[in-house]
Coordinates of C-alpha atoms in Angstrom, one line a residue:
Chain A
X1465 CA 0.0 0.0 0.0
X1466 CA 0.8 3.2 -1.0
X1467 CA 0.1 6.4 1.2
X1468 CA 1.0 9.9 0.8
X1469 CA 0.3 11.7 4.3
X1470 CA -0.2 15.6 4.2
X1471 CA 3.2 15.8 1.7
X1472 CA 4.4 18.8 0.7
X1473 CA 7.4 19.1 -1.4
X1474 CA 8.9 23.1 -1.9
X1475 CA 12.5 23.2 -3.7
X1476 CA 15.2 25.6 -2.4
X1477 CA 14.0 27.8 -5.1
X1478 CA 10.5 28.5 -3.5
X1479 CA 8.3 26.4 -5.7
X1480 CA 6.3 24.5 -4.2
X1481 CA 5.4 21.5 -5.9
X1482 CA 3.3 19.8 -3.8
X1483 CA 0.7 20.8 -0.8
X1484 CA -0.2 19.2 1.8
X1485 CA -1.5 16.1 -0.6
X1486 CA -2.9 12.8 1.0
X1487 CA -4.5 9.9 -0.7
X1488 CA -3.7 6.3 -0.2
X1489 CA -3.1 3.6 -3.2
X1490 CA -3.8 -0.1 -2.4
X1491 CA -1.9 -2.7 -3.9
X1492 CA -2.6 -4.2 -7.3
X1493 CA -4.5 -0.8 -7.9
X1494 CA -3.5 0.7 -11.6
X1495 CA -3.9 4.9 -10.7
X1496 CA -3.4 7.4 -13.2
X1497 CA -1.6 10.4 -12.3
X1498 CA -2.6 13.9 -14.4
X1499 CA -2.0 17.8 -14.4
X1500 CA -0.4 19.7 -16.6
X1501 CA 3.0 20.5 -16.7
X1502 CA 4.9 21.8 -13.2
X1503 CA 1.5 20.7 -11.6
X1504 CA 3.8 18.6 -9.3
X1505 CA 3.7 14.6 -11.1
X1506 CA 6.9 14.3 -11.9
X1507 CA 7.7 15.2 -7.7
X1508 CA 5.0 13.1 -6.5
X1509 CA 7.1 10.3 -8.9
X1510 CA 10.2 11.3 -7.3
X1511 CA 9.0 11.2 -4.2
X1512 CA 7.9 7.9 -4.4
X1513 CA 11.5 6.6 -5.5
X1514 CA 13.3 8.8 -3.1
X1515 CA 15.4 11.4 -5.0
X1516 CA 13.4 13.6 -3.6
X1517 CA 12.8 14.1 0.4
X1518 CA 9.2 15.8 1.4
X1519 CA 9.5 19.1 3.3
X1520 CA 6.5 18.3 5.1
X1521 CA 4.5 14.9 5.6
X1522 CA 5.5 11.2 5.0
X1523 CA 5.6 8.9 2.3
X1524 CA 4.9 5.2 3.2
X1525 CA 5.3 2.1 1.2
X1526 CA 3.6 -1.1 2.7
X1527 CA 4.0 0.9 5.8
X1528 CA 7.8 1.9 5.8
X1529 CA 8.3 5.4 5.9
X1530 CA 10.5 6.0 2.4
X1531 CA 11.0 9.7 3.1
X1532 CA 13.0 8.3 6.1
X1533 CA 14.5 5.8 4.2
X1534 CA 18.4 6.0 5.3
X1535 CA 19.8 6.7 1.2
X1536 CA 22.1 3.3 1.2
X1537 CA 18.9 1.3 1.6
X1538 CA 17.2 3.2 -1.2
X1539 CA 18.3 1.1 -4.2
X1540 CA 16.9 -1.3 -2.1
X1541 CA 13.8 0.2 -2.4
X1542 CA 13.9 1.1 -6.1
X1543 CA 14.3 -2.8 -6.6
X1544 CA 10.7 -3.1 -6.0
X1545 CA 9.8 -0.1 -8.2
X1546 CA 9.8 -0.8 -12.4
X1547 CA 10.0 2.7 -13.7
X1548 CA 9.1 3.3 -17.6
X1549 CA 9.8 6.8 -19.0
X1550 CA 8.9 8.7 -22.0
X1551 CA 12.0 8.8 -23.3
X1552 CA 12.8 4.8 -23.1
X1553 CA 15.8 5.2 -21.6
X1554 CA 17.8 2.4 -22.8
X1555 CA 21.4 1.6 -22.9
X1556 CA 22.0 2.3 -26.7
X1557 CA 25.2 0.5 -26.6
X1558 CA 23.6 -2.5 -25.0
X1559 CA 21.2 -5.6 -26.9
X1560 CA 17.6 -5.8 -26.2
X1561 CA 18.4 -9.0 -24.0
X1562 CA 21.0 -7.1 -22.5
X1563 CA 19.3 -3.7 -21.8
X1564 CA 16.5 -6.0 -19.9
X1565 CA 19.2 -8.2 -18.1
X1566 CA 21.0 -5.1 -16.7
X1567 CA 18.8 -4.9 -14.6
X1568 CA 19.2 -8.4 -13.3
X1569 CA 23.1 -8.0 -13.2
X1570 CA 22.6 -5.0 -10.8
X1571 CA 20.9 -6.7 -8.0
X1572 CA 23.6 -9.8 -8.4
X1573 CA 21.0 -12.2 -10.0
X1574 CA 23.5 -15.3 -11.4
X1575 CA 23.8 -15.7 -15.4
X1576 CA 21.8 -18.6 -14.6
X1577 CA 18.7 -17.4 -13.4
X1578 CA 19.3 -14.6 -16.2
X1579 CA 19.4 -16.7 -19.1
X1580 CA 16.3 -18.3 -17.7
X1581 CA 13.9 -15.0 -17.1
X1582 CA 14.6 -12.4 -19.5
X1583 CA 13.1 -14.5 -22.6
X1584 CA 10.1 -15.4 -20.4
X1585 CA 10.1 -11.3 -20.0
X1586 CA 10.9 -10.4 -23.4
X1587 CA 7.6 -12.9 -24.3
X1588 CA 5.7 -11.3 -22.1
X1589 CA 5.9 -7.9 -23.9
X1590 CA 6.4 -9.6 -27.5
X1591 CA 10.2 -8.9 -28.5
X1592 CA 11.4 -12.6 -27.8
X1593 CA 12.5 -13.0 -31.8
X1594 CA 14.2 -8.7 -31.0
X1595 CA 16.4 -9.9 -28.4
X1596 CA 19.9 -9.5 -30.4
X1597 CA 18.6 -5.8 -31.8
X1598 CA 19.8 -3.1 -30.3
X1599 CA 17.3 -0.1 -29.2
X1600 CA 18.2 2.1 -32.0
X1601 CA 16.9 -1.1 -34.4
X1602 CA 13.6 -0.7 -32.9
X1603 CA 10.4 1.3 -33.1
X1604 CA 9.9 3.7 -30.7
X1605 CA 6.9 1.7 -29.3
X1606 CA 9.3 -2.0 -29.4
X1607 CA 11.8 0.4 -27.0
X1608 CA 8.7 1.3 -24.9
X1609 CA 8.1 -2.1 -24.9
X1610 CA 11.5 -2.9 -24.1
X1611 CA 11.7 -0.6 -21.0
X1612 CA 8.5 -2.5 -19.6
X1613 CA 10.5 -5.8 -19.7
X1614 CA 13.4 -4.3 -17.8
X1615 CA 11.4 -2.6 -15.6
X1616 CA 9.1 -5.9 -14.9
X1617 CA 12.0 -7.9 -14.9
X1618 CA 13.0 -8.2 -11.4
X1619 CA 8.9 -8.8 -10.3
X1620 CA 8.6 -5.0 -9.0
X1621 CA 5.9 -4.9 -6.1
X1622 CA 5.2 -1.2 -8.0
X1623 CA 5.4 0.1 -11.8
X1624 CA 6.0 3.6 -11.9
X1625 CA 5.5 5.0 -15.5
X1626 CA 6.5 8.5 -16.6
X1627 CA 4.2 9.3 -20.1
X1628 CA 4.7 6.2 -21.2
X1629 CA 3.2 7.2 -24.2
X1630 CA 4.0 10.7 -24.7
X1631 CA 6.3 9.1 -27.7
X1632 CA 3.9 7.0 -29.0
X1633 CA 1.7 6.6 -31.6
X1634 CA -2.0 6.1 -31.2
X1635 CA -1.2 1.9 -31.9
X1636 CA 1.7 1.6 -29.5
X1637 CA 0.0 3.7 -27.0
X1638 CA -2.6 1.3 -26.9
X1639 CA -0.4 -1.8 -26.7
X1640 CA 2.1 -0.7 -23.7
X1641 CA -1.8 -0.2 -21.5
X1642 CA -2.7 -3.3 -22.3
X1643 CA 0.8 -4.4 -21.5
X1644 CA 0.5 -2.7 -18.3
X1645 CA -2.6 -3.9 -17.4
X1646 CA -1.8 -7.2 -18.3
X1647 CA 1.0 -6.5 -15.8
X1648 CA -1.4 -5.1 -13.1
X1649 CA -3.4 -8.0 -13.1
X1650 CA -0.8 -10.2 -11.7
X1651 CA -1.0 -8.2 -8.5
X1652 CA 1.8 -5.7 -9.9
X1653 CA 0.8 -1.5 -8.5
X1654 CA 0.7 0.3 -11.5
X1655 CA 1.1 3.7 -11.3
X1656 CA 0.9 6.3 -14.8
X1657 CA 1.8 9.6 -15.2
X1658 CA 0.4 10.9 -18.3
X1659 CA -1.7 13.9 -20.6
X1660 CA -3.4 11.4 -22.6
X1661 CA -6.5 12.0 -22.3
X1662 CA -8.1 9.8 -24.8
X1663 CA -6.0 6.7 -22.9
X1664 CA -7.6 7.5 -19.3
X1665 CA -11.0 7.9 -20.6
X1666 CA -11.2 4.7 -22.3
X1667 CA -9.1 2.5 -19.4
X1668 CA -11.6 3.7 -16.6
X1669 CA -9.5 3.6 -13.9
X1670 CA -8.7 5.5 -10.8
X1671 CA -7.7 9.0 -11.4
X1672 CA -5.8 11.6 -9.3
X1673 CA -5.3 14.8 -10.6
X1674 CA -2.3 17.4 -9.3
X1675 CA -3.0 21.1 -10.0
X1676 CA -0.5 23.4 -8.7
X1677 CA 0.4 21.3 -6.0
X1678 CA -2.7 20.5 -5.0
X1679 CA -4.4 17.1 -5.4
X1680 CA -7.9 18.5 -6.4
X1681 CA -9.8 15.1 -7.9
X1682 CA -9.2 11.3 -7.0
X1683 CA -12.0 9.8 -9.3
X1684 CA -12.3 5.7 -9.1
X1685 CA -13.3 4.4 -12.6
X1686 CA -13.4 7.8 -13.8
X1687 CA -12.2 9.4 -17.4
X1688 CA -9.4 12.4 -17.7
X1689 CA -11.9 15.2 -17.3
X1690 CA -15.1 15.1 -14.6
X1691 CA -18.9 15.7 -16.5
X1692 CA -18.4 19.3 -15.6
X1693 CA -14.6 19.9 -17.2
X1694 CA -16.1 18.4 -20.3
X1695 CA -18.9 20.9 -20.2
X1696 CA -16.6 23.7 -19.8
X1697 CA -14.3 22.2 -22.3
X1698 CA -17.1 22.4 -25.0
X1699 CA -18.7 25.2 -24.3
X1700 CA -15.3 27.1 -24.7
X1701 CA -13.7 24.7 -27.3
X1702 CA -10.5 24.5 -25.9
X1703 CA -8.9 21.3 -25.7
X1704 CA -7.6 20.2 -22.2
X1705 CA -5.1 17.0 -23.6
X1706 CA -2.2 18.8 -22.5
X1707 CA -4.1 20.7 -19.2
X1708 CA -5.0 18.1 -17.3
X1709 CA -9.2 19.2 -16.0
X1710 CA -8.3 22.7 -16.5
X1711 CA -8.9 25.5 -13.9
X1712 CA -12.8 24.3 -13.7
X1713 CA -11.4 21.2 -12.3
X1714 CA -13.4 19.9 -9.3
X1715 CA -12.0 18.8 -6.5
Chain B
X834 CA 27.2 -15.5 -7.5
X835 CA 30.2 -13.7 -6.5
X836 CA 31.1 -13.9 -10.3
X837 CA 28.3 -12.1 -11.1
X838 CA 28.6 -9.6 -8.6
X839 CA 31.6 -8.7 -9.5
X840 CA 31.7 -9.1 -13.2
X841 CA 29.7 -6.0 -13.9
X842 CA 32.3 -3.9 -12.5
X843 CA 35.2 -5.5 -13.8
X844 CA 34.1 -5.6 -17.8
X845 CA 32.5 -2.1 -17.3
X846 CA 35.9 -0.7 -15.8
X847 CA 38.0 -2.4 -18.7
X848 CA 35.2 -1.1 -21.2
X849 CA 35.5 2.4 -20.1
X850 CA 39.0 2.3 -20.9
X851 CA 38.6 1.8 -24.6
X852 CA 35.1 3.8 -24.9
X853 CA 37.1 6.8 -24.3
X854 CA 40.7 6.0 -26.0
X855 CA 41.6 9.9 -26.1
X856 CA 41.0 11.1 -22.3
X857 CA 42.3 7.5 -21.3
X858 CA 45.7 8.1 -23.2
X859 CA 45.8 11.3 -21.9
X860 CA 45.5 10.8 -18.4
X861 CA 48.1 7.5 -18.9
X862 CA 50.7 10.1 -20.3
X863 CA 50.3 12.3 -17.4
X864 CA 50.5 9.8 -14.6
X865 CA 53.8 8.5 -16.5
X866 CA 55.3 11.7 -16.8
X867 CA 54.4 12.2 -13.3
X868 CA 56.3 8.7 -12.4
X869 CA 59.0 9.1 -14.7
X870 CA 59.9 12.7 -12.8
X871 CA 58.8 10.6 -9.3
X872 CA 61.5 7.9 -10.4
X873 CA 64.1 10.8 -11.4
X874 CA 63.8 11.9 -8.1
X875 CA 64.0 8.4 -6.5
X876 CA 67.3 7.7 -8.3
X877 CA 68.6 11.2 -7.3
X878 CA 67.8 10.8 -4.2
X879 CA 68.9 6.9 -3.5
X880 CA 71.9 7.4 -5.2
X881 CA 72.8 10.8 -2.9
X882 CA 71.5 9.0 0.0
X883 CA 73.9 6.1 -1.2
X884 CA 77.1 8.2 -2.0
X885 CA 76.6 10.4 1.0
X886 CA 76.4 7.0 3.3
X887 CA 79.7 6.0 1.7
X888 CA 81.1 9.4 2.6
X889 CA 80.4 9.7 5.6
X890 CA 81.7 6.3 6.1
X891 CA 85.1 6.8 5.3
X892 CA 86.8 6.8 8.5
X893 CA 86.3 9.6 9.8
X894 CA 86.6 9.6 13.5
X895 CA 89.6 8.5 14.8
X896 CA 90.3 7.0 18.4
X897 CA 94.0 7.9 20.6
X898 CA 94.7 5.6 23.0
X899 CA 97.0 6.8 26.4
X900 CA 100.1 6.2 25.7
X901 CA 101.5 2.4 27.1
X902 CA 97.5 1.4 28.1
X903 CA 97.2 -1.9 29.1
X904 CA 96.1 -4.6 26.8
X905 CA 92.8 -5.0 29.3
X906 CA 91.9 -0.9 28.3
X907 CA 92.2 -1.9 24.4
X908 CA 89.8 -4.7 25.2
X909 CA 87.3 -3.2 26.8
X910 CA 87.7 -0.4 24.1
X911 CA 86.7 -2.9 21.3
X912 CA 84.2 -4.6 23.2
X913 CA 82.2 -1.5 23.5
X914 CA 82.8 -0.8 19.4
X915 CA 81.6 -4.4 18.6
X916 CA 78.2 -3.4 21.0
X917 CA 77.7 -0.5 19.2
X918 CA 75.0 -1.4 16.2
X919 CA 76.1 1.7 14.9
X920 CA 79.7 1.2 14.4
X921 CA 80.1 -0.2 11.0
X922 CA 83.9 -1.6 11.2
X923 CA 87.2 -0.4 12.9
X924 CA 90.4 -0.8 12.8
X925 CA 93.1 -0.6 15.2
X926 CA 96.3 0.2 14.7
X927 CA 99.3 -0.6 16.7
X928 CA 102.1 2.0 17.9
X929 CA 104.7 -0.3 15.2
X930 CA 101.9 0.0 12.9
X931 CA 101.9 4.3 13.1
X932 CA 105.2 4.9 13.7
X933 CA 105.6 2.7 9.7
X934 CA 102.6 4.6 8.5
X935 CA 104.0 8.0 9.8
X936 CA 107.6 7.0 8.4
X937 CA 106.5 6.1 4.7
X938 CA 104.6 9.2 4.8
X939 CA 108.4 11.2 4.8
X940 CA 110.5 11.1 2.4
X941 CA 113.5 10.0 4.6
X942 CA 112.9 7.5 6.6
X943 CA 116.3 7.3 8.0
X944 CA 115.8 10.2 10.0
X945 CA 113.4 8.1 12.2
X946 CA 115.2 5.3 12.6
X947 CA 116.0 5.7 16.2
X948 CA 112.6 7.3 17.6
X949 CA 111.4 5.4 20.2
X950 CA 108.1 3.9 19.4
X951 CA 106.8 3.8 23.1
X952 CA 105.8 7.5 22.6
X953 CA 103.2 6.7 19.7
X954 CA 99.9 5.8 21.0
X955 CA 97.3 3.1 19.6
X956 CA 94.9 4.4 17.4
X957 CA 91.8 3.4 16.3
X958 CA 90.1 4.1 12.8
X959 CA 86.3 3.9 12.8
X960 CA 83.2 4.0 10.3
X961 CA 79.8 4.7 11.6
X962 CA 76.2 3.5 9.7
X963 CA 74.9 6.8 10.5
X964 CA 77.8 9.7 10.4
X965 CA 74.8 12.0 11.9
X966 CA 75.6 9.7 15.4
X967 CA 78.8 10.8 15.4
X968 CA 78.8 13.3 18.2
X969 CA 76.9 10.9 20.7
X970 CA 79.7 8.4 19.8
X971 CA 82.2 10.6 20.5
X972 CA 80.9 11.4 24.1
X973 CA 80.3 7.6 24.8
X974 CA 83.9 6.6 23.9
X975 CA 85.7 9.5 25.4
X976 CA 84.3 8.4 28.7
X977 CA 86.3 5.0 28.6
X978 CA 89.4 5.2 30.7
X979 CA 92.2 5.1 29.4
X980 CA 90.8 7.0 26.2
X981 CA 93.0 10.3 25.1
X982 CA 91.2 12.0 22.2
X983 CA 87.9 10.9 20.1
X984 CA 88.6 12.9 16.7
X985 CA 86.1 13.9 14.6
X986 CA 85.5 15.3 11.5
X987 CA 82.5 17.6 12.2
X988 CA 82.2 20.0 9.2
X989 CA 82.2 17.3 6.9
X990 CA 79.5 15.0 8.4
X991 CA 77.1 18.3 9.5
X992 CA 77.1 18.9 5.7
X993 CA 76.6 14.9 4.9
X994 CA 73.6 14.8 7.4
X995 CA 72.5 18.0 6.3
X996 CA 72.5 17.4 2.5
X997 CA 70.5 14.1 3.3
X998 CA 67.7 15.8 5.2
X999 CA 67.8 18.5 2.2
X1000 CA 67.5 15.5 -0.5
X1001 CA 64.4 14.0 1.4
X1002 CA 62.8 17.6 1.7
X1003 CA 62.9 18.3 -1.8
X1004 CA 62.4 14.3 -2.8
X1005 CA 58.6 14.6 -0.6
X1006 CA 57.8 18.3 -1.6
X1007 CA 58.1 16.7 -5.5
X1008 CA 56.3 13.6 -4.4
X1009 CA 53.1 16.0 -3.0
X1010 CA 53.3 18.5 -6.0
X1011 CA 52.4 15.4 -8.4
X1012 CA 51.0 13.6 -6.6
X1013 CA 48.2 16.0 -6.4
X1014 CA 48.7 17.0 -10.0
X1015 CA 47.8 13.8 -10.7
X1016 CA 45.4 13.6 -8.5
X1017 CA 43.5 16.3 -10.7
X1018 CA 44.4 14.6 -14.0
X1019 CA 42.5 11.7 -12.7
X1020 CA 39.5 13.2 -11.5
X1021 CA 39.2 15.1 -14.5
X1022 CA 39.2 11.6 -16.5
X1023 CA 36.5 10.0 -14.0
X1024 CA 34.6 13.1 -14.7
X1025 CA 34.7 12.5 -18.4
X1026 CA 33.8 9.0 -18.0
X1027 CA 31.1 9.8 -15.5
X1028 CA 29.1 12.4 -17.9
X1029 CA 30.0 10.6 -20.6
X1030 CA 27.9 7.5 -19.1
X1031 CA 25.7 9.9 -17.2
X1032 CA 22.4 8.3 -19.1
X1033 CA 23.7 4.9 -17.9
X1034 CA 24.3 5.7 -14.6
X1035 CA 20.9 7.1 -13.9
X1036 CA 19.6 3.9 -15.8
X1037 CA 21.5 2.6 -13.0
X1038 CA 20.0 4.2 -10.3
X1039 CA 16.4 4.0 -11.4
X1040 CA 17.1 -0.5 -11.2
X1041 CA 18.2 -0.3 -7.7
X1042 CA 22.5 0.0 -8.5
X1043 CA 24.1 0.8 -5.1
X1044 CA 26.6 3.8 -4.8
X1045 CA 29.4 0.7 -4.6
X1046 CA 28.1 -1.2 -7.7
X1047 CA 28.0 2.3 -9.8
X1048 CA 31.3 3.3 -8.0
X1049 CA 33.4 0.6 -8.3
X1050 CA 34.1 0.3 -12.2
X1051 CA 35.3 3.9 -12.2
X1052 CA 37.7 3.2 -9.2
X1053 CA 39.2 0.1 -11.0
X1054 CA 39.1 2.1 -14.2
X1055 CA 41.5 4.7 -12.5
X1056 CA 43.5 2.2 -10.9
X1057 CA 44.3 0.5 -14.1
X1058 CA 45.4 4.0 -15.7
X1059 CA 47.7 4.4 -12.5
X1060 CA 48.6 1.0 -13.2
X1061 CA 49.4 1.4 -16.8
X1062 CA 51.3 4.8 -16.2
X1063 CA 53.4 3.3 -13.7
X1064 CA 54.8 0.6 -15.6
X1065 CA 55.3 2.6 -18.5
X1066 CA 57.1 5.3 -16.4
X1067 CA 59.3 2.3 -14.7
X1068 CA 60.4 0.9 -18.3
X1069 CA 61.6 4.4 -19.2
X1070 CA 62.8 5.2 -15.6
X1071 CA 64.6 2.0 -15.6
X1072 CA 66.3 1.6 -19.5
X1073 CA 67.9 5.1 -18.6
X1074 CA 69.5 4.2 -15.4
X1075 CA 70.6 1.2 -16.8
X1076 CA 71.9 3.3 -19.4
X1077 CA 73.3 5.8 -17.5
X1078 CA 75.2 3.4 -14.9
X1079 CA 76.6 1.7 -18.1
X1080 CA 78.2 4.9 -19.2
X1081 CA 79.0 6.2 -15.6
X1082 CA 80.5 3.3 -14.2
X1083 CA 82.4 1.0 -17.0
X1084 CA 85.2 0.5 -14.6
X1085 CA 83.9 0.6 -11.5
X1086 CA 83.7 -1.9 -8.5
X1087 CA 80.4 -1.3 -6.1
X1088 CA 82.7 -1.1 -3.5
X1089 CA 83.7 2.0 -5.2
X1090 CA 83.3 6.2 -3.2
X1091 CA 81.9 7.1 -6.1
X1092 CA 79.6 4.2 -7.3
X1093 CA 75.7 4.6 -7.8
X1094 CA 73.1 1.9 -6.7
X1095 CA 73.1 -1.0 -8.5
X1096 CA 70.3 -1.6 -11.4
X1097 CA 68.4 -3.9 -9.8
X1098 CA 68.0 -2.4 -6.6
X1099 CA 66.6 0.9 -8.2
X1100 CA 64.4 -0.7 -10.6
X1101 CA 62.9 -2.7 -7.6
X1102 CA 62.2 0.2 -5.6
X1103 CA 61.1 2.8 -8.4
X1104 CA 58.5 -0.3 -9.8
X1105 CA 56.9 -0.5 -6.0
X1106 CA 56.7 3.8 -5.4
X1107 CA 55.3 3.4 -9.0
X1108 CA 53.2 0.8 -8.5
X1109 CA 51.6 2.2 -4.8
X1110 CA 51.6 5.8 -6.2
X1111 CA 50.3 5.1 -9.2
X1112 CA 47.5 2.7 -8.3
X1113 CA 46.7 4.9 -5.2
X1114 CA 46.4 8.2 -7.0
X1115 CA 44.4 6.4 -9.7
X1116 CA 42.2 4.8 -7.2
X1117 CA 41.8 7.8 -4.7
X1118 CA 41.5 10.5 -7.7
X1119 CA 39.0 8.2 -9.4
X1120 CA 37.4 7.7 -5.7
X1121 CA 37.0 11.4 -5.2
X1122 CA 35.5 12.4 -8.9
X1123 CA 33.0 9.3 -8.8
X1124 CA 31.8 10.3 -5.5
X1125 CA 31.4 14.0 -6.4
X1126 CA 29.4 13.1 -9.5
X1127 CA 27.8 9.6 -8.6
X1128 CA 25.2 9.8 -5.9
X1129 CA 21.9 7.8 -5.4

């Protein structure tokens, strides 16, 4: 279980990023995360994997307070936390097997066990016949793809994934969900950061939205925008894909 | 499983080596320029060491006896030089013995011929290990009876002992002054290397790397440089001196005043100051930069 209690997060520069936010995340949930950009995801994210410390408030993960997490256990924490980016993040210099077994080398696992579980991984997410390519061979939704094997390798107890899609097209977008559903319903916590709107609507899942800092909606089963936002959004014909609800936002 | 804990490091730290040919060459040359002026000064200062030891062991101090002592005095006057560690050999030399010495020194000995040699004294010649103990020595031995005169030779073996302590001065002042020189040189690589793989390493971080696991390849990586530039800097360091001693000393025996140390024994020593310093700068300076630029 994940549980955010009263956080707030302001840098040395003055901005706060997050205030006073609270909302608790059971496990095997799959939340999506929106706001527009500088609303305060991308802290709440790196909050969660500790590179950053709240200023106020705690951050627990099946009860253990990560904000007071000593840093030389942290990567022990992060072991249990897949992260996905928008950017891929891949070793270019590395195979597809490789890029996804790094991630097994790091934590000691033997050559053995590696040999063993990234195919099974690589499978799972449809790149088994890939395996030899390297990233810049790929599309940009295989590497997507790719970065979900490594970050599933190691059985995380949490997926944490940064616009997953915000490289994607429409077809690829679609695939890495199901992907990360897929993933979600083996018990995996699947947490998305994202300003696709057309994605959240469709998935109907659980929905927390950061404005300024502020959490102002956590909708369960819910689309990007609540009835009103949409009403707004029509009536004024602006499109909110890339403002999260918008100012009319509800909280 | 220790394999594969530590194979990661090792590969990655050979890796970086090549990824980055340029900066690694670079910082090579530097350490062995470093070394090669560390083993100049090593050599300098062994050999000055070595030919101010052989100076200052020429006998210098010499003992005078009482004139007609008693065999017993002589003995317990060489029993005390044999207890003394610091007394390397001596010599003693008997009335007969000076009055020929002091006779061949003139050119006509005929003149002497009748002086009676119960007015020369016994002597003693002596070389100390350490010509700076040569004051204490002199107090210890004046105090045996039957002693007359302890003689020393003061201003030579104040300059010995002082040029020594003036050779080791300079020697560690040169020693610091590179060694943190290269100290930067290596940092500077590892910082290279570091933003160079700064992608990877927050790849790294973002599995669950430790600080060690990221750290370690680095380290070795600048140990290995160190490595490299010291035995590069020996070969050169040690092919001159060979060089050198073959042109210096064709026709000399190392028994020699003037002889330098022998080959083998410099090229020994400079390979180990080579081998610690240039490992240990390597490793610290890598150490330093990595941990600077590398945190989880």
């Amino acid at each position: 279980m994940i549980e955010f209690d009263r956080v707030s997060k302001r840098y040395v520069t003055g901005t706060h990023a997050l205030r006073n936010v609270s909302f608790t995340i059971e496990d095997g949930e799959f939340v999506f995360i929106i706001g527009k950009s500088g609303a305060g995801k991308s802290t709440l994210i790196k909050l969660l994997t500790c590179e950053e410390q709240p200023s106020s408030g705690n951050v627990r993960i099946d009860q253990i307070d990560v904000s007071a997490l000593r840093r030389r256990l942290v990567p022990y924490l992060r072991r249990n936390i897949g992260m996905v980016f928008q950017d891929f993040r891949l070793i270019d210099s590395k195979t597809v097997f490789e890029n996804v077994a790094f991630a097994m080398e790091i934590i000691g696992a033997s050559r053995r066990s590696i040999r063993r579980r990234v195919p099974i991984v690589l499978s799972i997410v449809g790149l088994r016949d890939k395996a030899r390519a390297l990233p810049r061979q790929l599309s940009g939704g295989e590497q997507q793809r790719v970065a979900v094997a490594r970050a599933m390798v190691n059985n995380p107890l949490l997926i944490l994934a940064d616009e997953p899609t915000g490289n994607l097209d429409p077809a690829s977008s679609e695939a890495l969900m199901a992907l990360l559903e897929q993933i979600n319903q083996s018990g995996t916590t699947v947490i998305v950061c994202t300003h696709d709107r057309d994605l959240v609507d469709r998935m109907k899942r659980r929905v927390l939205e950061i404005q300024d800092g502020n959490l102002v909606r956590d909708d369960r089963s819910s689309g990007y925008m609540t009835k009103r936002t949409k009403v707004v959004a029509a009536q004024e014909g602006t499109d909110e894909s890339d403002s999260g609800s918008g100012e009319e936002a509800a909280p | 499983m220790i394999w594969s804990k530590i194979r990661y490091p090792l590969t990655e730290g050979l890796r970086s080596l090549i990824r980055h040919p340029l900066v690694t060459l670079a910082s090579m040359t530097t350490i062995t320029l470093m070394l090669v002026l560390m083993g100049a000064f090593t050599v300098f200062s062994v050999n000055a060491r070595h030919i101010m030891e052989k100076a200052g062991q020429q006998p210098p101090i010499e003992i005078t006896m009482e004139l007609g002592v008693y065999p017993t005095v002589l003995i317990e006057v060489e029993s005390a030089l044999k207890a003394d560690s610091n007394v390397l050999d001596f010599q003693r030399y008997s009335p007969q013995e000076n009055f020929n010495m002091f006779k061949s020194s003139m050119e006509n000995e005929d003149l002497f011929e009748d002086f009676p040699v119960e007015n020369i004294p016994y002597t003693y010649s002596i070389r100390l290990v350490d010509p700076d103990y040569g004051e204490a020595f002199q107090a210890q031995i004046s105090g045996i009876p039957g002693v007359r005169r302890v003689q020393l030779e003061l201003t030579v073996m104040r300059f010995l002992s002082k040029a020594i302590v003036w050779v080791n001065y300079v020697t560690l002042a040169a020693l610091l002054v590179l060694g943190v020189i290269a100290f930067f040189i290596i940092s500077n690589m590892v910082r290279v290397a570091v933003f160079s793989r700064a992608e990877e390493i927050n790849i790294m971080k973002y599995v669950g790397a430790t600080n060690l696991y990221i750290r370690v390849p680095y380290i070795l990586e600048g140990a290995i440089v160190g490595m490299l530039g010291a035995l590069a800097a020996w070969l050169i360091v040690g092919v001159t001196y060979d060089k050198i001693y073959e042109i210096l000393l064709a026709g000399a025996t190392p028994d020699d005043f003037l002889t330098l140390v022998r080959t083998d024994q410099i090229k020994r020593l400079v390979l180990m100051i080579n081998l610690v310093l240039g490992v240990g700068v390597g490793a610290v300076g890598s150490a330093v930069s990595v941990r600077r630029h590398v945190k989880v």
